[in-house]
Structure formats: structure tokens, C-alpha cells
Amino acid sequence: MDVDDPSPRAGGVGADPPRIRRLEESVVNRIAAGEVIQRPSSAVKELVENSLDAGASTVSVTVKDGGLKLIQVSDDGHGIRFDDLPILCERHTTSKLSTYEDMQTIKSMGFRGEALASMTYVGHVTVTTITEGQLHGYRVSYKDGVMENEPKPCAAVKGTQIMVENLFYNMVARRKTLQNSNDDYPKIVDFISRFAVHHINVTFSCRKHAANRADVHSASTSSRLDAIRNVYGASVVRDLMEIEVSDENAGDAVFKMDGYISNANYVAKKITMILFINDRLVDCTSLKRAIEFVYSATLPQASKPFIYMSINLPSEHVDVNIHPTKKEVSLLNQERIIEIIKNTIEEKLRSSNTTRLFQTQAVNPSALIQANTQKEKGTDVKMASGMTSQKTPVSQMVRTDPRNPSGRLHTYWHGQSSNLEKKTDLVSVRNVVRSRRNPKDACDLSSRHELITEVDSHCHPGLLEVVKNCTYVGLADEVFALIQHNTRLYLVNVVNVSKELMYQQALCRFGNFNAIQLSEPAPLQELLLMALKDDELMGDENDEEKMEIAEVNSEILKENTEMINEYFSIHVDKDGNLTRLPVVLDQYTPDMDRLPEFVLTMGNDVTWDDEKECFRTVAAAIGNFYALHPPILPNPSGSGIQLYKKNKDSMASGEHVDNTDEDDIDQELLAEAETAWSQREWTIQHVLFPSMRLFLKPPKSMATDGTFVQVASLEKLYRIFERC
Ligand code: ADP
Ligand code: MG
């Protein structure tokens, strides 16, 4: 081997390690610049923020070729001193920060002193500025951080104008991708629109070079709604509601949020989320996803919302230095803040939902949820693009390691939102056919309101706190799940809580359900007979009696079909077939093996002659049907697999458990059972618990009836361990 060979090698065995060299400063700077100024719109954002930091009341933006040819931002701010011009565009020169500690209280948007410098490394920058009291201004150009010439006196109006030309002229790849990708101009317009909504006392304009008309033109105003109307149009403003919340627990409120959110009438394909935290335009993915989730779970049409939100916190609670372009910030107590906001939005939506204007949405037959009627075992529903395809290996579903956050709510949001994106056509799947409201409905709603008030007044505050802030640990057995709240572990009866949740949701969504469409209508009478056959109390003999009961019950349902369809989206066609069921929780379909039992309960247990009792009993029947009961097929895990043996005699003869021969097992049935059980486990973790945290108001009875059982307190356990 040639030891003196200085050339770098690919690192094979025995090769010399490559030499480490110090990069030239210009290279370092250009690499850093590429990070700060990622695209033309990021340059515009930095320039506009500088103008706002300079106290401007007017900011005008002009753009040519999506910003690649020219970006020009003019303001009427305080201008730049003549003496500072030589270092203006050097890296890490700023007027906004002097010690690291200043960052804790920083109010300006900039503080890194990197934006202008970066622009000079990837484009040609020319600055024209005048400070107050000067007779003339100065113009000077910069390249790679330094002045290209002495500042030249020039005529100037108040403030500063910064021009960036030929952005990325020296970054071939970047320029090419930007040229090929969509023009950045819409992004620029979007940024300016957002600033205009927040900084209502500043006049913004944004136009393409040489265009007569500005694409954003906001006039200074004292009303936020006027600002939104100006930029996003009157139709958006019509559907907005004001929202406000502050931290009630703390004596001196440290957290305040106010803004506007869209109501149930607003329709859009994409979420618009304008978020300012301490007056900084930022993104907060987890908050955005939480809000999207609340909308999709609360509103029947699951439209994407419009949100303008301004959050204010003491500056020492916000870490602004986590992103090179300050695009994201990190907050103290972020999860709690998100929770408070989520609850506020949810309440607002709930209370506004009753005033919704109903629109009829056409059914898209190709996207309808498929269902097959199977004579032997009821009706089996498979979602066209839904649950079955989402099957995840069981090992990945349960959070067994507390360090792995996969069972926690915020990770759920990520999954949830991508699911939602994938399934945008679920919106079209939703069959929202509602009759126009008539005066009769107003009184119907009052008994439904009474039932909701009952739920509220029976709510156990301690359990509510547990439910809202618990972490799902895993399933303990077929009925109980283990959850952790602070230092306590609880066993929760999944069947009971899900039944209650579904009951409450049935009341909340009353009159506003989306529908699960059965692809084949299921004859009520057959379903009833099926249920009666399963009913052990009835015995085998009196078939005639069963026929009679089935007939009577199906008549009762047919008589009330209009009402249950309108309020609960349970649709029975004129031939006595069940065709539609309500969506009680988004992304959740009940176990169709229980459909016959449900129909029988509707016939037997619903009180039809008293309005309030009728709503209560129908909601209870729905609650029971939609609850997460253990699947009817026995659990095949462990020794349960014995139950899937074809040759039952070998079981009777007491053959050993491990002796299960592959051929002996009814593989088809086993696969079905495995799917049902793992599906349920997935649903408990990813649908039931997140929804419970948002919606469940646990009644007081659950504290004593074994639904919630505290099994351990970690403090006590620690004390025991300490003694060991
Ligand atoms: P930062 O904003 O982080 O301080 P910049 O590189 O964006 O860093 O700007 C450097 C400095 O230039 C700012 O601190 C400010 O003093 C000055 N400056 C930039 N733009 C303007 C402007 N439009 N008006 C007045 N001063 C400006
Ligand atoms: Mg700046």
C-alpha cells in the first residue's frame, strides 16, 4: 500500500482516513446561507420581518419570476444609520440582540443577524435607506457579506428599500429545482396575506413586477375581521366565530389566545391555519393536527377549517431559537396549551353546531362503504379505503415500552392526519342527506338538550381529569385496558366506557350524522329472526312466536322510520330493509355481527311515545351496538387457538395444547378471528382513547361500578422498591 498517497479513498479496509481541512469562510457562509434562505419566499419573509421590526406602517413587496429575478421590499420604518452600512450584511451583525440572555426577552422577529448576510451570499443585494432628519438617503450594493462600493447619496423617501436580484445565481441545482417546481409567488402572496391579517395597523401590498394590480392589498384597520375580509374575502368572514381563552388555573394568566375559527358552514379542501405566537408567524404541526382532528371529529362534514390564532406567552416560555428560519418555536407546557385550545375549539363548535345551515351533499356511489349481507352471520361491513387496509402488526400497536411514545396522543395526531389526507374522499363518502329543518324540530332539540345537560351534570370531575390526561398503556385482557394518569395506574372497562362514549356522541351528533351505507339492504325481519334465534331465553321450539315478534318489531321500526332516519341516520327503506347506519365516531364502524341484536333492541327496548325517553333509548341502543365489545369469535391467542380446531373430538379427548397441527386448524376462521381481535385492539388505542380524551364526560357511576379501578400508585411502588 502506498502510504504517501494523499488522495481520498472510498474508505476500504486499510485505506488512509481522508484529511480533515478547514473550509474557506466563503464556502461556510454560502452553505449556511442556503439554509436560512431556502427559497424566494423565505427571503421575502425575512425582509418583511425586518420592515416590521423597523416599525414600518407600510410594507410593499414586488416580485419578478417568482422571486428568482427580483424581490423588492420597501418600508417606511426607521431606516439604517449611515455608519452601520459597512457591516449591515456581514454575518451575525444585528441591532436587536447583544447578549445571549437578551434572547429570553426578545420581542423583535429577527435576532440572528443572518438574513441579509445570507442573501448577499446567494444573490445580489442593494439597499437604499434614509434615517429621520437626513436630507438624502444612501444606496449601496453588497456581495458575499461586504459592500461592493462606498454608499452613494441618493434621493429617498422615508424608510428602507431592499432589492435582491438573481437569487441562487451561484447555486445551480437550487435554481433549477425552483425553476422547475411551481413558482414561489403563491407562497409569497400567502405569507403577506398572513402578515396582513395579524398586523392590522400596517398596510401591506404585494404585486408582480410591472403588474397594475396588487394581489394583496390591505389597508390599515382597527378590525381583525375587516383585515381578514380584505385578504380572504367576505365569504370566509361570514363563517367565522371569535374565539378566546386564557390560562385559568394560574393566578397570573401566562397564556392567552384569541382569534377566529370557521364554523360548520365553512367549506374548504385544505386547512388554512394562520398562527402567530408572540407576534411571530410560525408553524406548530401538533397544534394544527389537533385542531384538524377536533374539526373532523365534531363536525359531520369534516370540512377543513380556517383558523387565525394569536397566542401570547411570557417570552421566557418560548424558545425561538430552534429553527434556522425561526419557522417553528418551542413552548413551555406545549401539550397543556394544545389541550386547552383544543377543548375551547371543541366547545365552540359544539355550541355553534345547532345553528348550522344544512346543505345536501350528493352521495358518491363509487366511494360508498361496501357491505355484504351474509345470511349466516349477519351483515359484514368492510370500509372501501378504511380499517381493513390499515391493519398494523399487533406488535406495533400496543405501547409496551413507556419510552416509545407510539401510544400517546400526539403521535396519534400524526397518523390521524395522514389518514385523513389519504382519505379525503371519505368526505364524499359521507352521505349527508338531511331534511330541511321545520318548526317542529326546534322543540325536538330541547329534549335532546335536556339529555345533554344530564350528561354534563352527571359528569365526575375527577374521572374527567383522568380521562383527559391519561396515557394509554395497553390492553390488560379482553375487557380491561391499562391507563396511566400522573403516578397512578387504572384498569378501565373498555366496553363500559365505549358504550357511554357512543351514547354521548349519538346525542351530540343528533340530526347531524354522516352515514355508513350498507351496499346491500338488510331485511329487518331476517335480522330480527336471527337475533331471536340467538336469544337463549326464547328456546328453540316456538318458531311461530318468533316470527310474530319479528313481524311486530319490524312494523314498529317501519312506522318510526322517518324519525330515526332524520335524527339518527338509521334508514329503513320502503320494503323494510335497513340501508344506512350513523357514523358515531369518525373512522369507526361497529361490529356488524351485532347488527341483529341492535335491531331487536330497537324494536324491544325503545320507548316510542315519549320524545325525550325515545331519544335516550335510541341513543342507548346505538351506544350498546357501537361499543367495543369483544368480538363474537373467541380470542385465538394462546390456548384459544384450540377453539379453531376442525376436529373437535381431539379436544374432547384432552389432547395437549401444543399439539396443534396446522392442518387441524380452520385457517379461514382463525384469520378472521385474528383480524377482528387485532382490529379491535387498534381501534381501542387509536380511535377510542383519543376520542375519549376529547369527548367523554364520565358519569359519576363509573367511579364505583368497576369501570375505573385504580390498581397501583407508582409513589407507593417506589417506596416499596426503595425498601428492597
Ligand atoms: P436580524 O433581523 O436578525 O437582526 P438581519 O440580517 O435580518 O438580522 O438584519 C440585520 C440588521 O439590519 C437588523 O438588525 C436591522 O438593524 C437592520 N435592518 C435590516 N432591515 C432593515 C429595515 N428594513 N429597516 C431598518 N433596519 C433594517
Ligand atoms: Mg431579520
PDB file of C-alpha atoms and ligand atoms in Angstrom, residues 46 50 53 96 110 115 326, ligand 2:
ATOM      1  CA  GLU A  46     -37.126  37.774   6.345  1.00  0.00           C
ATOM      2  CA  ASN A  50     -37.101  43.323   9.131  1.00  0.00           C
ATOM      3  CA  ASP A  53     -39.006  45.229  13.276  1.00  0.00           C
ATOM      4  CA  LYS A  96     -31.635  43.522  18.069  1.00  0.00           C
ATOM      5  CA  GLY A 110     -35.052  38.910  13.923  1.00  0.00           C
ATOM      6  CA  ALA A 115     -30.812  37.052   6.914  1.00  0.00           C
ATOM      7  CA  LYS A 326     -37.441  30.756  13.049  1.00  0.00           C
TER       8      LYS A 326
HETATM    9 MG    MG B   2     -34.028  39.984  10.146  1.00  0.00          MG
END
